[in-house]
PDB file of C-alpha atoms (C1' of nucleotides) in Angstrom:
ATOM      1  CA  UNK A   1     133.080  -0.450  49.108  1.00  0.00           C
ATOM      2  CA  UNK A   2     132.062  -3.110  46.623  1.00  0.00           C
ATOM      3  CA  UNK A   3     129.512  -3.126  43.833  1.00  0.00           C
ATOM      4  CA  UNK A   4     127.101  -5.894  42.972  1.00  0.00           C
ATOM      5  CA  UNK A   5     124.205  -6.786  40.745  1.00  0.00           C
ATOM      6  CA  UNK A   6     121.285  -8.864  41.975  1.00  0.00           C
ATOM      7  CA  UNK A   7     118.574 -10.254  39.743  1.00  0.00           C
ATOM      8  CA  UNK A   8     114.936 -10.563  40.606  1.00  0.00           C
ATOM      9  CA  UNK A   9     111.828 -11.379  38.661  1.00  0.00           C
ATOM     10  CA  UNK A  10     109.586  -8.320  39.018  1.00  0.00           C
ATOM     11  CA  UNK A  11     106.451 -10.475  38.832  1.00  0.00           C
ATOM     12  CA  UNK A  12     107.673 -12.121  42.034  1.00  0.00           C
ATOM     13  CA  UNK A  13     109.552  -9.309  43.754  1.00  0.00           C
ATOM     14  CA  UNK A  14     110.217  -5.989  42.045  1.00  0.00           C
ATOM     15  CA  UNK A  15     112.182  -2.954  43.153  1.00  0.00           C
ATOM     16  CA  UNK A  16     108.843  -1.353  44.002  1.00  0.00           C
ATOM     17  CA  UNK A  17     108.126  -4.271  46.298  1.00  0.00           C
ATOM     18  CA  UNK A  18     111.472  -3.618  47.978  1.00  0.00           C
ATOM     19  CA  UNK A  19     110.576   0.061  48.386  1.00  0.00           C
ATOM     20  CA  UNK A  20     107.295  -0.923  49.999  1.00  0.00           C
ATOM     21  CA  UNK A  21     108.840  -3.267  52.568  1.00  0.00           C
ATOM     22  CA  UNK A  22     109.073  -2.060  56.169  1.00  0.00           C
ATOM     23  CA  UNK A  23     111.965   0.426  56.202  1.00  0.00           C
ATOM     24  CA  UNK A  24     112.406  -0.550  52.519  1.00  0.00           C
ATOM     25  CA  UNK A  25     114.516  -3.461  53.767  1.00  0.00           C
ATOM     26  CA  UNK A  26     114.141  -7.034  52.605  1.00  0.00           C
ATOM     27  CA  UNK A  27     115.890 -10.315  53.102  1.00  0.00           C
ATOM     28  CA  UNK A  28     117.239 -11.486  49.737  1.00  0.00           C
ATOM     29  CA  UNK A  29     116.152 -15.076  50.080  1.00  0.00           C
ATOM     30  CA  UNK A  30     115.964 -17.979  47.699  1.00  0.00           C
ATOM     31  CA  UNK A  31     119.388 -17.866  46.063  1.00  0.00           C
ATOM     32  CA  UNK A  32     120.175 -21.512  45.277  1.00  0.00           C
ATOM     33  CA  UNK A  33     123.356 -21.296  43.295  1.00  0.00           C
ATOM     34  CA  UNK A  34     126.748 -21.782  44.907  1.00  0.00           C
ATOM     35  CA  UNK A  35     128.576 -19.083  43.017  1.00  0.00           C
ATOM     36  CA  UNK A  36     125.852 -16.555  43.757  1.00  0.00           C
ATOM     37  CA  UNK A  37     125.846 -17.642  47.395  1.00  0.00           C
ATOM     38  CA  UNK A  38     129.596 -17.194  47.647  1.00  0.00           C
ATOM     39  CA  UNK A  39     129.312 -13.678  46.292  1.00  0.00           C
ATOM     40  CA  UNK A  40     126.654 -12.853  48.875  1.00  0.00           C
ATOM     41  CA  UNK A  41     128.974 -14.038  51.622  1.00  0.00           C
ATOM     42  CA  UNK A  42     131.538 -11.509  50.438  1.00  0.00           C
ATOM     43  CA  UNK A  43     129.109  -8.621  50.774  1.00  0.00           C
ATOM     44  CA  UNK A  44     129.699  -5.927  53.353  1.00  0.00           C
ATOM     45  CA  UNK A  45     127.266  -3.501  54.928  1.00  0.00           C
ATOM     46  CA  UNK A  46     127.172  -0.416  52.743  1.00  0.00           C
ATOM     47  CA  UNK A  47     128.020  -2.214  49.504  1.00  0.00           C
ATOM     48  CA  UNK A  48     126.030  -0.892  46.564  1.00  0.00           C
ATOM     49  CA  UNK A  49     123.699  -3.114  44.578  1.00  0.00           C
ATOM     50  CA  UNK A  50     122.094  -2.757  41.179  1.00  0.00           C
ATOM     51  CA  UNK A  51     118.656  -4.333  41.162  1.00  0.00           C
ATOM     52  CA  UNK A  52     118.095  -6.107  37.870  1.00  0.00           C
ATOM     53  CA  UNK A  53     114.686  -7.188  36.600  1.00  0.00           C
ATOM     54  CA  UNK A  54     114.770 -10.481  34.724  1.00  0.00           C
ATOM     55  CA  UNK A  55     112.237 -12.647  32.914  1.00  0.00           C
ATOM     56  CA  UNK A  56     110.045  -9.707  31.992  1.00  0.00           C
ATOM     57  CA  UNK A  57     109.121  -7.533  29.035  1.00  0.00           C
ATOM     58  CA  UNK A  58     112.202  -5.313  29.272  1.00  0.00           C
ATOM     59  CA  UNK A  59     114.935  -7.003  31.295  1.00  0.00           C
ATOM     60  CA  UNK A  60     117.441  -4.545  32.721  1.00  0.00           C
ATOM     61  CA  UNK A  61     118.610  -2.450  35.647  1.00  0.00           C
ATOM     62  CA  UNK A  62     115.610  -1.126  37.534  1.00  0.00           C
ATOM     63  CA  UNK A  63     117.280   0.707  40.391  1.00  0.00           C
ATOM     64  CA  UNK A  64     119.688   0.624  43.286  1.00  0.00           C
ATOM     65  CA  UNK A  65     119.919  -0.748  46.793  1.00  0.00           C
ATOM     66  CA  UNK A  66     122.436  -1.151  49.572  1.00  0.00           C
ATOM     67  CA  UNK A  67     123.540  -4.113  51.643  1.00  0.00           C
ATOM     68  CA  UNK A  68     122.390  -3.540  55.220  1.00  0.00           C
ATOM     69  CA  UNK A  69     123.094  -6.936  56.784  1.00  0.00           C
ATOM     70  CA  UNK A  70     125.859  -9.379  55.928  1.00  0.00           C
ATOM     71  CA  UNK A  71     125.193 -12.994  55.034  1.00  0.00           C
ATOM     72  CA  UNK A  72     123.258 -15.261  57.408  1.00  0.00           C
ATOM     73  CA  UNK A  73     121.601 -18.664  56.887  1.00  0.00           C
ATOM     74  CA  UNK A  74     118.596 -18.434  54.573  1.00  0.00           C
ATOM     75  CA  UNK A  75     115.597 -19.408  56.725  1.00  0.00           C
ATOM     76  CA  UNK A  76     113.475 -20.311  53.702  1.00  0.00           C
ATOM     77  CA  UNK A  77     115.777 -23.290  53.097  1.00  0.00           C
ATOM     78  CA  UNK A  78     114.588 -24.750  56.434  1.00  0.00           C
ATOM     79  CA  UNK A  79     110.887 -24.204  55.767  1.00  0.00           C
ATOM     80  CA  UNK A  80     109.103 -27.177  54.171  1.00  0.00           C
ATOM     81  CA  UNK A  81     106.279 -24.826  53.199  1.00  0.00           C
ATOM     82  CA  UNK A  82     108.608 -22.603  51.194  1.00  0.00           C
ATOM     83  CA  UNK A  83     109.216 -23.082  47.515  1.00  0.00           C
ATOM     84  CA  UNK A  84     112.867 -22.465  48.374  1.00  0.00           C
ATOM     85  CA  UNK A  85     112.948 -25.378  50.844  1.00  0.00           C
ATOM     86  CA  UNK A  86     116.081 -27.504  50.681  1.00  0.00           C
ATOM     87  CA  UNK A  87     116.122 -30.549  52.981  1.00  0.00           C
ATOM     88  CA  UNK A  88     119.891 -30.719  52.622  1.00  0.00           C
ATOM     89  CA  UNK A  89     120.244 -27.410  54.427  1.00  0.00           C
ATOM     90  CA  UNK A  90     119.915 -27.457  58.215  1.00  0.00           C
ATOM     91  CA  UNK A  91     120.394 -24.845  60.911  1.00  0.00           C
ATOM     92  CA  UNK A  92     123.353 -26.907  62.168  1.00  0.00           C
ATOM     93  CA  UNK A  93     124.867 -27.002  58.704  1.00  0.00           C
ATOM     94  CA  UNK A  94     123.252 -24.309  56.593  1.00  0.00           C
ATOM     95  CA  UNK A  95     123.864 -24.590  52.889  1.00  0.00           C
ATOM     96  CA  UNK A  96     122.214 -21.378  51.698  1.00  0.00           C
ATOM     97  CA  UNK A  97     122.662 -17.811  52.820  1.00  0.00           C
ATOM     98  CA  UNK A  98     121.019 -14.493  52.254  1.00  0.00           C
ATOM     99  CA  UNK A  99     121.727 -10.843  52.971  1.00  0.00           C
ATOM    100  CA  UNK A 100     119.408  -7.933  53.724  1.00  0.00           C
ATOM    101  CA  UNK A 101     119.204  -5.095  51.244  1.00  0.00           C
ATOM    102  CA  UNK A 102     117.658  -1.668  51.559  1.00  0.00           C
ATOM    103  CA  UNK A 103     116.067   0.223  48.694  1.00  0.00           C
ATOM    104  CA  UNK A 104     117.942   3.323  47.567  1.00  0.00           C
ATOM    105  CA  UNK A 105     116.652   4.522  44.213  1.00  0.00           C
ATOM    106  CA  UNK A 106     114.266   3.502  41.464  1.00  0.00           C
ATOM    107  CA  UNK A 107     115.062   4.538  37.914  1.00  0.00           C
ATOM    108  CA  UNK A 108     112.327   6.288  35.936  1.00  0.00           C
ATOM    109  CA  UNK A 109     113.038   3.818  33.161  1.00  0.00           C
ATOM    110  CA  UNK A 110     114.805   0.504  33.263  1.00  0.00           C
ATOM    111  CA  UNK A 111     118.231   0.478  31.619  1.00  0.00           C
ATOM    112  CA  UNK A 112     117.611  -2.355  29.170  1.00  0.00           C
ATOM    113  CA  UNK A 113     119.941  -5.301  28.893  1.00  0.00           C
ATOM    114  CA  UNK A 114     120.035  -4.642  25.148  1.00  0.00           C
ATOM    115  CA  UNK A 115     121.526  -1.197  25.827  1.00  0.00           C
ATOM    116  CA  UNK A 116     124.159  -2.607  28.156  1.00  0.00           C
ATOM    117  CA  UNK A 117     125.008  -5.312  25.645  1.00  0.00           C
ATOM    118  CA  UNK A 118     125.571  -2.822  22.871  1.00  0.00           C
ATOM    119  CA  UNK A 119     127.931  -0.669  24.951  1.00  0.00           C
ATOM    120  CA  UNK A 120     131.556  -1.552  24.067  1.00  0.00           C
ATOM    121  CA  UNK A 121     132.737  -0.363  27.486  1.00  0.00           C
ATOM    122  CA  UNK A 122     130.530  -2.966  29.122  1.00  0.00           C
ATOM    123  CA  UNK A 123     131.474  -5.902  26.910  1.00  0.00           C
ATOM    124  CA  UNK A 124     133.338  -7.559  29.791  1.00  0.00           C
ATOM    125  CA  UNK A 125     130.491  -7.122  32.241  1.00  0.00           C
ATOM    126  CA  UNK A 126     129.605 -10.425  33.889  1.00  0.00           C
ATOM    127  CA  UNK A 127     125.952  -9.705  33.236  1.00  0.00           C
ATOM    128  CA  UNK A 128     126.697  -9.778  29.522  1.00  0.00           C
ATOM    129  CA  UNK A 129     129.137 -12.666  29.610  1.00  0.00           C
ATOM    130  CA  UNK A 130     127.491 -14.976  32.106  1.00  0.00           C
ATOM    131  CA  UNK A 131     123.890 -15.575  31.367  1.00  0.00           C
ATOM    132  CA  UNK A 132     122.684 -17.494  34.350  1.00  0.00           C
ATOM    133  CA  UNK A 133     124.103 -15.928  37.465  1.00  0.00           C
ATOM    134  CA  UNK A 134     121.710 -14.159  39.805  1.00  0.00           C
ATOM    135  CA  UNK A 135     124.224 -12.418  42.079  1.00  0.00           C
ATOM    136  CA  UNK A 136     127.446 -11.065  40.656  1.00  0.00           C
ATOM    137  CA  UNK A 137     130.112  -8.432  41.227  1.00  0.00           C
ATOM    138  CA  UNK A 138     130.243  -5.254  39.163  1.00  0.00           C
ATOM    139  CA  UNK A 139     133.588  -3.523  38.738  1.00  0.00           C
ATOM    140  CA  UNK A 140     134.027   0.054  39.917  1.00  0.00           C
ATOM    141  CA  UNK A 141     134.694   1.097  36.324  1.00  0.00           C
ATOM    142  CA  UNK A 142     131.494  -0.511  35.076  1.00  0.00           C
ATOM    143  CA  UNK A 143     129.525   0.983  37.933  1.00  0.00           C
ATOM    144  CA  UNK A 144     130.824   4.498  37.292  1.00  0.00           C
ATOM    145  CA  UNK A 145     130.275   4.191  33.577  1.00  0.00           C
ATOM    146  CA  UNK A 146     126.669   3.135  34.058  1.00  0.00           C
ATOM    147  CA  UNK A 147     126.095   5.900  36.624  1.00  0.00           C
ATOM    148  CA  UNK A 148     127.478   8.602  34.352  1.00  0.00           C
ATOM    149  CA  UNK A 149     125.972   7.485  31.052  1.00  0.00           C
ATOM    150  CA  UNK A 150     122.579   6.012  31.779  1.00  0.00           C
ATOM    151  CA  UNK A 151     121.128   7.777  34.813  1.00  0.00           C
TER     152      UNK A 151
ATOM    153  C1'  DG B   1     136.533 -38.344  38.814  1.00  0.00           C
ATOM    154  C1'  DC B   2     134.071 -38.714  34.415  1.00  0.00           C
ATOM    155  C1'  DC B   3     130.169 -37.730  31.976  1.00  0.00           C
ATOM    156  C1'  DA B   4     125.321 -38.496  30.471  1.00  0.00           C
ATOM    157  C1'  DA B   5     120.956 -37.203  31.852  1.00  0.00           C
ATOM    158  C1'  DC B   6     118.333 -33.991  33.745  1.00  0.00           C
ATOM    159  C1'  DG B   7     116.785 -29.472  35.653  1.00  0.00           C
ATOM    160  C1'  DT B   8     116.894 -24.397  35.691  1.00  0.00           C
ATOM    161  C1'  DT B   9     117.632 -19.717  34.133  1.00  0.00           C
ATOM    162  C1'  DG B  10     116.370 -16.270  31.439  1.00  0.00           C
ATOM    163  C1'  DG B  11     116.590 -13.891  26.794  1.00  0.00           C
ATOM    164  C1'  DC B  12     114.025 -13.807  22.876  1.00  0.00           C
TER     165       DC B  12
ATOM    166  C1'  DG C   1     106.842 -21.361  24.472  1.00  0.00           C
ATOM    167  C1'  DC C   2     111.433 -22.343  22.663  1.00  0.00           C
ATOM    168  C1'  DC C   3     115.895 -23.377  23.516  1.00  0.00           C
ATOM    169  C1'  DA C   4     120.892 -22.261  24.599  1.00  0.00           C
ATOM    170  C1'  DA C   5     123.834 -22.168  28.285  1.00  0.00           C
ATOM    171  C1'  DC C   6     124.887 -23.731  32.300  1.00  0.00           C
ATOM    172  C1'  DG C   7     124.657 -26.135  36.935  1.00  0.00           C
ATOM    173  C1'  DT C   8     123.586 -30.408  39.456  1.00  0.00           C
ATOM    174  C1'  DT C   9     123.001 -35.269  40.173  1.00  0.00           C
ATOM    175  C1'  DG C  10     124.209 -39.823  40.326  1.00  0.00           C
ATOM    176  C1'  DG C  11     125.776 -44.224  38.102  1.00  0.00           C
ATOM    177  C1'  DC C  12     129.853 -46.291  37.053  1.00  0.00           C
TER     178       DC C  12
END
DNA sequence: GCCAACGTTGGC
DNA sequence: GCCAACGTTGGC
């Protein structure tokens, strides 16, 4: 099993919105970064995901989800009406992919980025080191440390 | 293939 | 709203 972190802007789509989806499952559409896309294509059903709230009052980990469908072409890239539309992506040659994730758990309080940043054991975490990546792997050690210290 | 210009992310 | 850190684009 692998561990991941996925960012979302709660004003657009929060972990509560994920909970409220049918079966608490949502397509994770709109990722338009190659590195993030490549990580999504590595995801397996059952992989664990931290849901991270960005661009908000207290950015941080808001809860947990699970991959429930492996990567498939992102339909919003084909939709001219979508803000995620990309004319360079076609169903014959899709450029962007998404996975489905299912809600698992919402934290009572967000684990703030500032807390994670100040933890020496998390100083190598990609979230801390790489500012602008919306989908990224989390190591098993980081995952366990966060589970045992901040939940 | 280099790199300047431009666009985006996202913390603060 | 500012701006640093990147990623992307496109001329050459």
